[in-house]
Short mmCIF file of C-alpha atoms and ligand atoms in Angstrom, two decimals:
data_model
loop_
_atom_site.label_atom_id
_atom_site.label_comp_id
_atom_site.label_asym_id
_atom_site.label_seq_id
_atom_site.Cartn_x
_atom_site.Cartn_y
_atom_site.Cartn_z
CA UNK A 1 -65.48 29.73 64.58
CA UNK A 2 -63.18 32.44 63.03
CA UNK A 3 -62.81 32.19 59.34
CA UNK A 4 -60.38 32.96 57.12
CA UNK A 5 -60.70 33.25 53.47
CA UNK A 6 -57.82 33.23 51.02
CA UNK A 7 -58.46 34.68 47.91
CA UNK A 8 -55.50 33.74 45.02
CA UNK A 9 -55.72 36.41 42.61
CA UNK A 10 -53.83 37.06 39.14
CA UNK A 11 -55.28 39.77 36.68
CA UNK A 12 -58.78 39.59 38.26
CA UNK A 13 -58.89 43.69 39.05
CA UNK A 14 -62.78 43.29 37.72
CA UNK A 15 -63.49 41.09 39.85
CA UNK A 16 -62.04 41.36 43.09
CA UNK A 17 -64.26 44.51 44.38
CA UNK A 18 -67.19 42.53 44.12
CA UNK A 19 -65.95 39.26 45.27
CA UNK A 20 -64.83 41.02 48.48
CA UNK A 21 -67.71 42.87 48.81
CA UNK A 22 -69.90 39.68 48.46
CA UNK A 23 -67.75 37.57 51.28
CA UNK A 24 -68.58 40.95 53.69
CA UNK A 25 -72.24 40.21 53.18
CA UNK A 26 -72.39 36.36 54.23
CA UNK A 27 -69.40 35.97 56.59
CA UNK A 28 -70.00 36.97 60.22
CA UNK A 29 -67.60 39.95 61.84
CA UNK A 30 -65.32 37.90 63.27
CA UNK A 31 -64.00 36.48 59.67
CA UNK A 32 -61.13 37.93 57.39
CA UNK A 33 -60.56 38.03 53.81
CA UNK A 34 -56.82 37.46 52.39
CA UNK A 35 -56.33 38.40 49.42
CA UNK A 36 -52.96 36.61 47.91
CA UNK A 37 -51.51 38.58 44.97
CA UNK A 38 -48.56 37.91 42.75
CA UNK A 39 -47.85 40.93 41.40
CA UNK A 40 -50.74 40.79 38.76
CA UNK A 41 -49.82 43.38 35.84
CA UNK A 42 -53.30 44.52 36.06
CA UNK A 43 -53.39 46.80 39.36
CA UNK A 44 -55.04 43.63 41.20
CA UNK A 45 -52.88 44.02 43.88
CA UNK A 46 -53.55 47.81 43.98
CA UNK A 47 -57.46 47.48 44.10
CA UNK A 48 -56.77 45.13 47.09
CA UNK A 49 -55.01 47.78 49.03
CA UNK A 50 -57.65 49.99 48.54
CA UNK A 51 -60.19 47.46 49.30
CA UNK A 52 -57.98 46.88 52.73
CA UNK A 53 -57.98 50.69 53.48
CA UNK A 54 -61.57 50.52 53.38
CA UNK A 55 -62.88 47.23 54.94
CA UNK A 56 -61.10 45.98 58.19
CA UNK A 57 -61.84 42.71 57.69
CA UNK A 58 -59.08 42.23 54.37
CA UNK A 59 -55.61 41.93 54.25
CA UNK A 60 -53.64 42.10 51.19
CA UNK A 61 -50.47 39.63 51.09
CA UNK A 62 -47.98 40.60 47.91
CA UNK A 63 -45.97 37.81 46.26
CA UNK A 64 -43.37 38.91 43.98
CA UNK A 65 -43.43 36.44 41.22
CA UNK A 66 -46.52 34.35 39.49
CA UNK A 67 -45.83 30.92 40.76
CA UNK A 68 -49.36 29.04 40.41
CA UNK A 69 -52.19 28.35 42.89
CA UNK A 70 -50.24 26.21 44.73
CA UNK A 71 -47.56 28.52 46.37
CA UNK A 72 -49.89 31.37 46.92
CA UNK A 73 -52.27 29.27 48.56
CA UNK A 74 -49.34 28.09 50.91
CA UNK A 75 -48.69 31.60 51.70
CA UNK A 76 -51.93 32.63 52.47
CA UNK A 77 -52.75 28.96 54.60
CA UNK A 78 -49.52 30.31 56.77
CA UNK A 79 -50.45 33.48 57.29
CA UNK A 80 -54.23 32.29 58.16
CA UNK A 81 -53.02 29.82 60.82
CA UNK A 82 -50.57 32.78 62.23
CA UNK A 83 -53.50 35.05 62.12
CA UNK A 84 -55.42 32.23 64.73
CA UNK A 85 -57.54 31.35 61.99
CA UNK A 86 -59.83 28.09 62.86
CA UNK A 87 -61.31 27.63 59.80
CA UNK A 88 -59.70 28.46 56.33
CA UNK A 89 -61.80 28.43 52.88
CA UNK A 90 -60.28 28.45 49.67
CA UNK A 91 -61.58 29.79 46.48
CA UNK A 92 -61.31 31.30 43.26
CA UNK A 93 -61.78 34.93 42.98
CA UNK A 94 -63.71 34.78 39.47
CA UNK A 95 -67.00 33.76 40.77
CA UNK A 96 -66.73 30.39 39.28
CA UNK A 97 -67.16 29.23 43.16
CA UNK A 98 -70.42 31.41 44.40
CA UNK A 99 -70.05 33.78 47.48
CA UNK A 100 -73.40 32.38 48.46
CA UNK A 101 -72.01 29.19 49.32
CA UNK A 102 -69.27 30.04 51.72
CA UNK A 103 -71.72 29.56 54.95
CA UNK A 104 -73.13 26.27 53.67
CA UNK A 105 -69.17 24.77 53.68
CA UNK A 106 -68.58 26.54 57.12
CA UNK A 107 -71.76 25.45 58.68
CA UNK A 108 -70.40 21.60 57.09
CA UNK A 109 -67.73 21.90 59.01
CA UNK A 110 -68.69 23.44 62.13
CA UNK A 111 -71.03 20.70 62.67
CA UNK A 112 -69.13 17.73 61.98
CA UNK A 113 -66.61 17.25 59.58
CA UNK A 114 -63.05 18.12 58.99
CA UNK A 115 -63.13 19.88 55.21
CA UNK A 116 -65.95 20.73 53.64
CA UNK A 117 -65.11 20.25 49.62
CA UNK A 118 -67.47 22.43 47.35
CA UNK A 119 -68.33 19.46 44.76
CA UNK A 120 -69.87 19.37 41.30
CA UNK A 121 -69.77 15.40 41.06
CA UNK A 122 -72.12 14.83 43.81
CA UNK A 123 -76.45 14.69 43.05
CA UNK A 124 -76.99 18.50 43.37
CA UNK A 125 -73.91 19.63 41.69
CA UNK A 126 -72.97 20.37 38.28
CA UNK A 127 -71.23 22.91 35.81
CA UNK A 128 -72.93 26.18 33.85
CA UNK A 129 -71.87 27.21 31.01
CA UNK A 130 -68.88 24.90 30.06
CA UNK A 131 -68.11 23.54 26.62
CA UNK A 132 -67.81 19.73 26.32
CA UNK A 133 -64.24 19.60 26.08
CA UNK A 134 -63.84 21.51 29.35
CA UNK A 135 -66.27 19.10 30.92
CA UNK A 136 -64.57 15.61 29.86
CA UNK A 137 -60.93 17.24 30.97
CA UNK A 138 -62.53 18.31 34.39
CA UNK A 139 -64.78 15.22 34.51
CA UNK A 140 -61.33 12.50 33.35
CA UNK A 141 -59.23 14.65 35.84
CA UNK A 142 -61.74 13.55 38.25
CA UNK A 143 -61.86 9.85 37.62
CA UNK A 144 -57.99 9.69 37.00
CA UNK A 145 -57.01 10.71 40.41
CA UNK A 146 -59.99 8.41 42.10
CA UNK A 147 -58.88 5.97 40.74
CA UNK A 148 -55.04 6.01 40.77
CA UNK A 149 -55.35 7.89 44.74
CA UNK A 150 -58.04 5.39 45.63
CA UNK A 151 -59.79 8.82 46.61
CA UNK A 152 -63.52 8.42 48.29
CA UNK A 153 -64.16 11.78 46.62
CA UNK A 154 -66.25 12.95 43.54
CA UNK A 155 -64.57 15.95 43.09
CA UNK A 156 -60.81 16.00 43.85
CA UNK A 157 -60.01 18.59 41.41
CA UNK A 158 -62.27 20.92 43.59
CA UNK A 159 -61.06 24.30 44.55
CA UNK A 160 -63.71 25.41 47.36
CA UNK A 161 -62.32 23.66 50.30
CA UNK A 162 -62.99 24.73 53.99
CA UNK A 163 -60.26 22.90 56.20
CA UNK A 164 -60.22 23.16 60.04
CA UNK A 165 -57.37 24.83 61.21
CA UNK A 166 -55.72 21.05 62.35
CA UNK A 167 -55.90 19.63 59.21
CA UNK A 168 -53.81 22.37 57.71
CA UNK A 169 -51.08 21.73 60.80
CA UNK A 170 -51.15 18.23 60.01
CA UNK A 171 -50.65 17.99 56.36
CA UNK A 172 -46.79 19.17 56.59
CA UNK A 173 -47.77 22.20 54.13
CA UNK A 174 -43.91 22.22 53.88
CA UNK A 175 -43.84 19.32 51.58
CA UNK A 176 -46.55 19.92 49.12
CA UNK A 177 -45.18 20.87 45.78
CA UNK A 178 -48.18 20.97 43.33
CA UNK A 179 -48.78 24.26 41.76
CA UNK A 180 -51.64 24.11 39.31
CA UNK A 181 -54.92 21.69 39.71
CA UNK A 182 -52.56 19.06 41.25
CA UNK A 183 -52.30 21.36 44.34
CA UNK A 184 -56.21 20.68 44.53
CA UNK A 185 -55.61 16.92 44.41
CA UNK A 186 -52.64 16.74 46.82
CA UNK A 187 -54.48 18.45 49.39
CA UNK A 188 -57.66 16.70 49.82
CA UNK A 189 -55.36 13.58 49.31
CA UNK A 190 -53.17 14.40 52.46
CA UNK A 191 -55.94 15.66 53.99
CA UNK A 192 -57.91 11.31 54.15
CA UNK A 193 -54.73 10.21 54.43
CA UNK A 194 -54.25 11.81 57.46
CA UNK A 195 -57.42 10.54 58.53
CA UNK A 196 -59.74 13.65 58.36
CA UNK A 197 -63.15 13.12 57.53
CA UNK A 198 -63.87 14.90 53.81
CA UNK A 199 -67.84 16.12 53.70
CA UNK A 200 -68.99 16.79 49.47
CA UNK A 201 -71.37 19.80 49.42
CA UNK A 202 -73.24 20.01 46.04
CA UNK A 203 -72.13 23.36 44.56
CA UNK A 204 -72.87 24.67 40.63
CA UNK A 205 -69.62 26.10 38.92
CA UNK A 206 -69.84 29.09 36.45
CA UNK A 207 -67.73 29.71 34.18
CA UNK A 208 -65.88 33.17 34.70
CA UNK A 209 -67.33 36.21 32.68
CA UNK A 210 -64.80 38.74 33.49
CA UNK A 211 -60.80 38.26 32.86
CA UNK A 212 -58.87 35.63 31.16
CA UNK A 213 -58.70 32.06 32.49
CA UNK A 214 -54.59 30.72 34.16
CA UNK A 215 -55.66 27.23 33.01
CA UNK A 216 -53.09 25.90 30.64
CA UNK A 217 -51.41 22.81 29.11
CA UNK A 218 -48.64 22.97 32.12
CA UNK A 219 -50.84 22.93 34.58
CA UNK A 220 -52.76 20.12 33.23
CA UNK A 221 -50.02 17.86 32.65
CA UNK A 222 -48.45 18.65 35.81
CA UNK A 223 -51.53 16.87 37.08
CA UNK A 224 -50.99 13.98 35.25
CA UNK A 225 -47.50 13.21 36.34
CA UNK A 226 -47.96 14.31 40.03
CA UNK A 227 -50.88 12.33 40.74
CA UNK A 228 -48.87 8.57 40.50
CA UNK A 229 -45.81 10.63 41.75
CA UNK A 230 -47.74 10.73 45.19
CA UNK A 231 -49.18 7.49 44.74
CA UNK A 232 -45.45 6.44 44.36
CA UNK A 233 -44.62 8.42 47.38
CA UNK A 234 -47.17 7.29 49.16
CA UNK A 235 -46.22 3.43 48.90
CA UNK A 236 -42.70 4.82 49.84
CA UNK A 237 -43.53 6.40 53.36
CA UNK A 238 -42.21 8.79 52.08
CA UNK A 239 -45.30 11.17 51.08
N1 GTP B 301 -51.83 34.46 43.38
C1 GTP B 301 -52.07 33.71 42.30
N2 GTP B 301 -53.33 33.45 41.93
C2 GTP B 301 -53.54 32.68 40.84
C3 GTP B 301 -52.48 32.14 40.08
N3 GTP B 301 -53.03 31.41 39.06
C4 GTP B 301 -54.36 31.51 39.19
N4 GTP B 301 -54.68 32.28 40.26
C5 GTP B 301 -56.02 32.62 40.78
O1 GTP B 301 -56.63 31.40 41.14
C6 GTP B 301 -58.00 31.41 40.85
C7 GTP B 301 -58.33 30.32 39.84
O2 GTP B 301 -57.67 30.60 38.61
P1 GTP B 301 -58.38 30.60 37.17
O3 GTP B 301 -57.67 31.47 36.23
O4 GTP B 301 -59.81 30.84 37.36
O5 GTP B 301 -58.05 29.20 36.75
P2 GTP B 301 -59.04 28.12 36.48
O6 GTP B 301 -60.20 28.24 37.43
O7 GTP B 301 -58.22 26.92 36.51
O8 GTP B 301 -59.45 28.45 35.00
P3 GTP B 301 -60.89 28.90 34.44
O9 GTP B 301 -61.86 27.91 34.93
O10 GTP B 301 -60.71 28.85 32.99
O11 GTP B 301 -61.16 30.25 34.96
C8 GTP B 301 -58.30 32.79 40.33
O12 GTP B 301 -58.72 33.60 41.41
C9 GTP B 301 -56.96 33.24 39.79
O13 GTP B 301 -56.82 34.63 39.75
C10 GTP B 301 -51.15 32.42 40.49
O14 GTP B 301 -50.15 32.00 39.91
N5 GTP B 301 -51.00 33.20 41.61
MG1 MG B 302 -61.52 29.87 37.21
#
């Protein structure tokens, strides 16, 4: 099935190169990489330009302002399904989600599922290299939006999704409003409510060695409200 994988980048110039270059080694020739910029004061979106001059499978879309995950993700899920993508994967450029796992979540889903969610809360899964504090926010997170979502997912926080292209068309991208981790949430939570079947591949996250991490107090409490906001919603009808 054709692929297409959108790459949200911010100050990650070190690490785009060989992130792309790592994607062109395990996804077949059909797939394309989109790399979503908002105009990172690094160059970022510079190096992707070259990168697209010299590999015909990327495409560079340039956002003006930093706006979080969320939006840029949005963008690059439109331009995917406008492209004829079938399948679209999400995922973090700094190799916190490994390149070497891409085919496992679009084999997942080409055999029977409807996303395939990268997950370090199943047997198999884990974290490397993070403190404990980042582990109990990650691993609360977790539990918090189980619980309040009634999720049947380990991992909603999880940012290595492959969706088919349906799901995408179905979740009304129009109304989701979550920028930070919440994005993550409100997604795979749209996503079962809709009915699509969620498969949890074991994955091991890293912890980033090169650039500076977007993860802040905003973006954590934005989770916090957000998640019984849709709940809220939800009972409403009007989610
Ligand atoms: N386009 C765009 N990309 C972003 C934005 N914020 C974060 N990203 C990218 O989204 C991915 C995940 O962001 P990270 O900075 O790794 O955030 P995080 O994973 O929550 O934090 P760490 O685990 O500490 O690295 C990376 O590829 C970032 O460059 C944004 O506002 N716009
Ligand atoms: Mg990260």
């Amino acid at each position: 099935m054709r692929v297409w994988v959108c790459l949200p980048t911010y100050n990650e110039r070190e690490n785009l190169g060989p992130m792309v270059w790592a994607l062109g080694n395990v996804l077949d020739e059909e797939a394309r990489v989109l790399v979503i910029d908002d105009s990172s004061p690094d160059g970022t979106g510079e190096a992707a330009e070259a990168l697209a001059r010299e590999l015909d499978f990327v495409d560079v879309l340039h956002r003006e302002r930093k706006e979080g995950l969320g939006p840029a993700y949005l963008a690059g899920f439109r331009q995917a399904l406008a492209g004829g993508a079938e399948l679209v994967l999400e995922m973090d450029c700094d190799f916190s989600h490994d390149p070497a796992d891409v085919p496992r979540l679009i084999a997942t889903v080409e055999k029977d599922t409807d996303v395939a969610l990268g997950s370090r809360y199943v047997p198999g899964g884990g974290t490397r290299d993070w403190g404990v504090v980042r582990r109990a926010v990650s691993r609360a997170g977790a539990l918090y939006a189980r619980a309040l979502l009634g999720l049947p997912v380990q991992d909603p926080t999880s940012g290595f999704k492959c969706y088919r292209r349906e799901v995408l068309e179905r979740i009304d991208l129009d109304r989701i409003a979550s920028r930070g981790y919440a994005f993550q949430i409100e997604t795979v939570y749209r996503a079962v409510r809709a009915g699509f079947r969620v498969a949890e591949i074991p994955i091991t996250f890293s912890d980033r060695e090169l650039g500076g991490s977007k993860m802040s107090r905003t973006i954590v409490l934005e989770a916090v409200w957000r998640v019984p906001a849709l709940r809220l919603r939800a009972l409403l009808g009007r989610l």
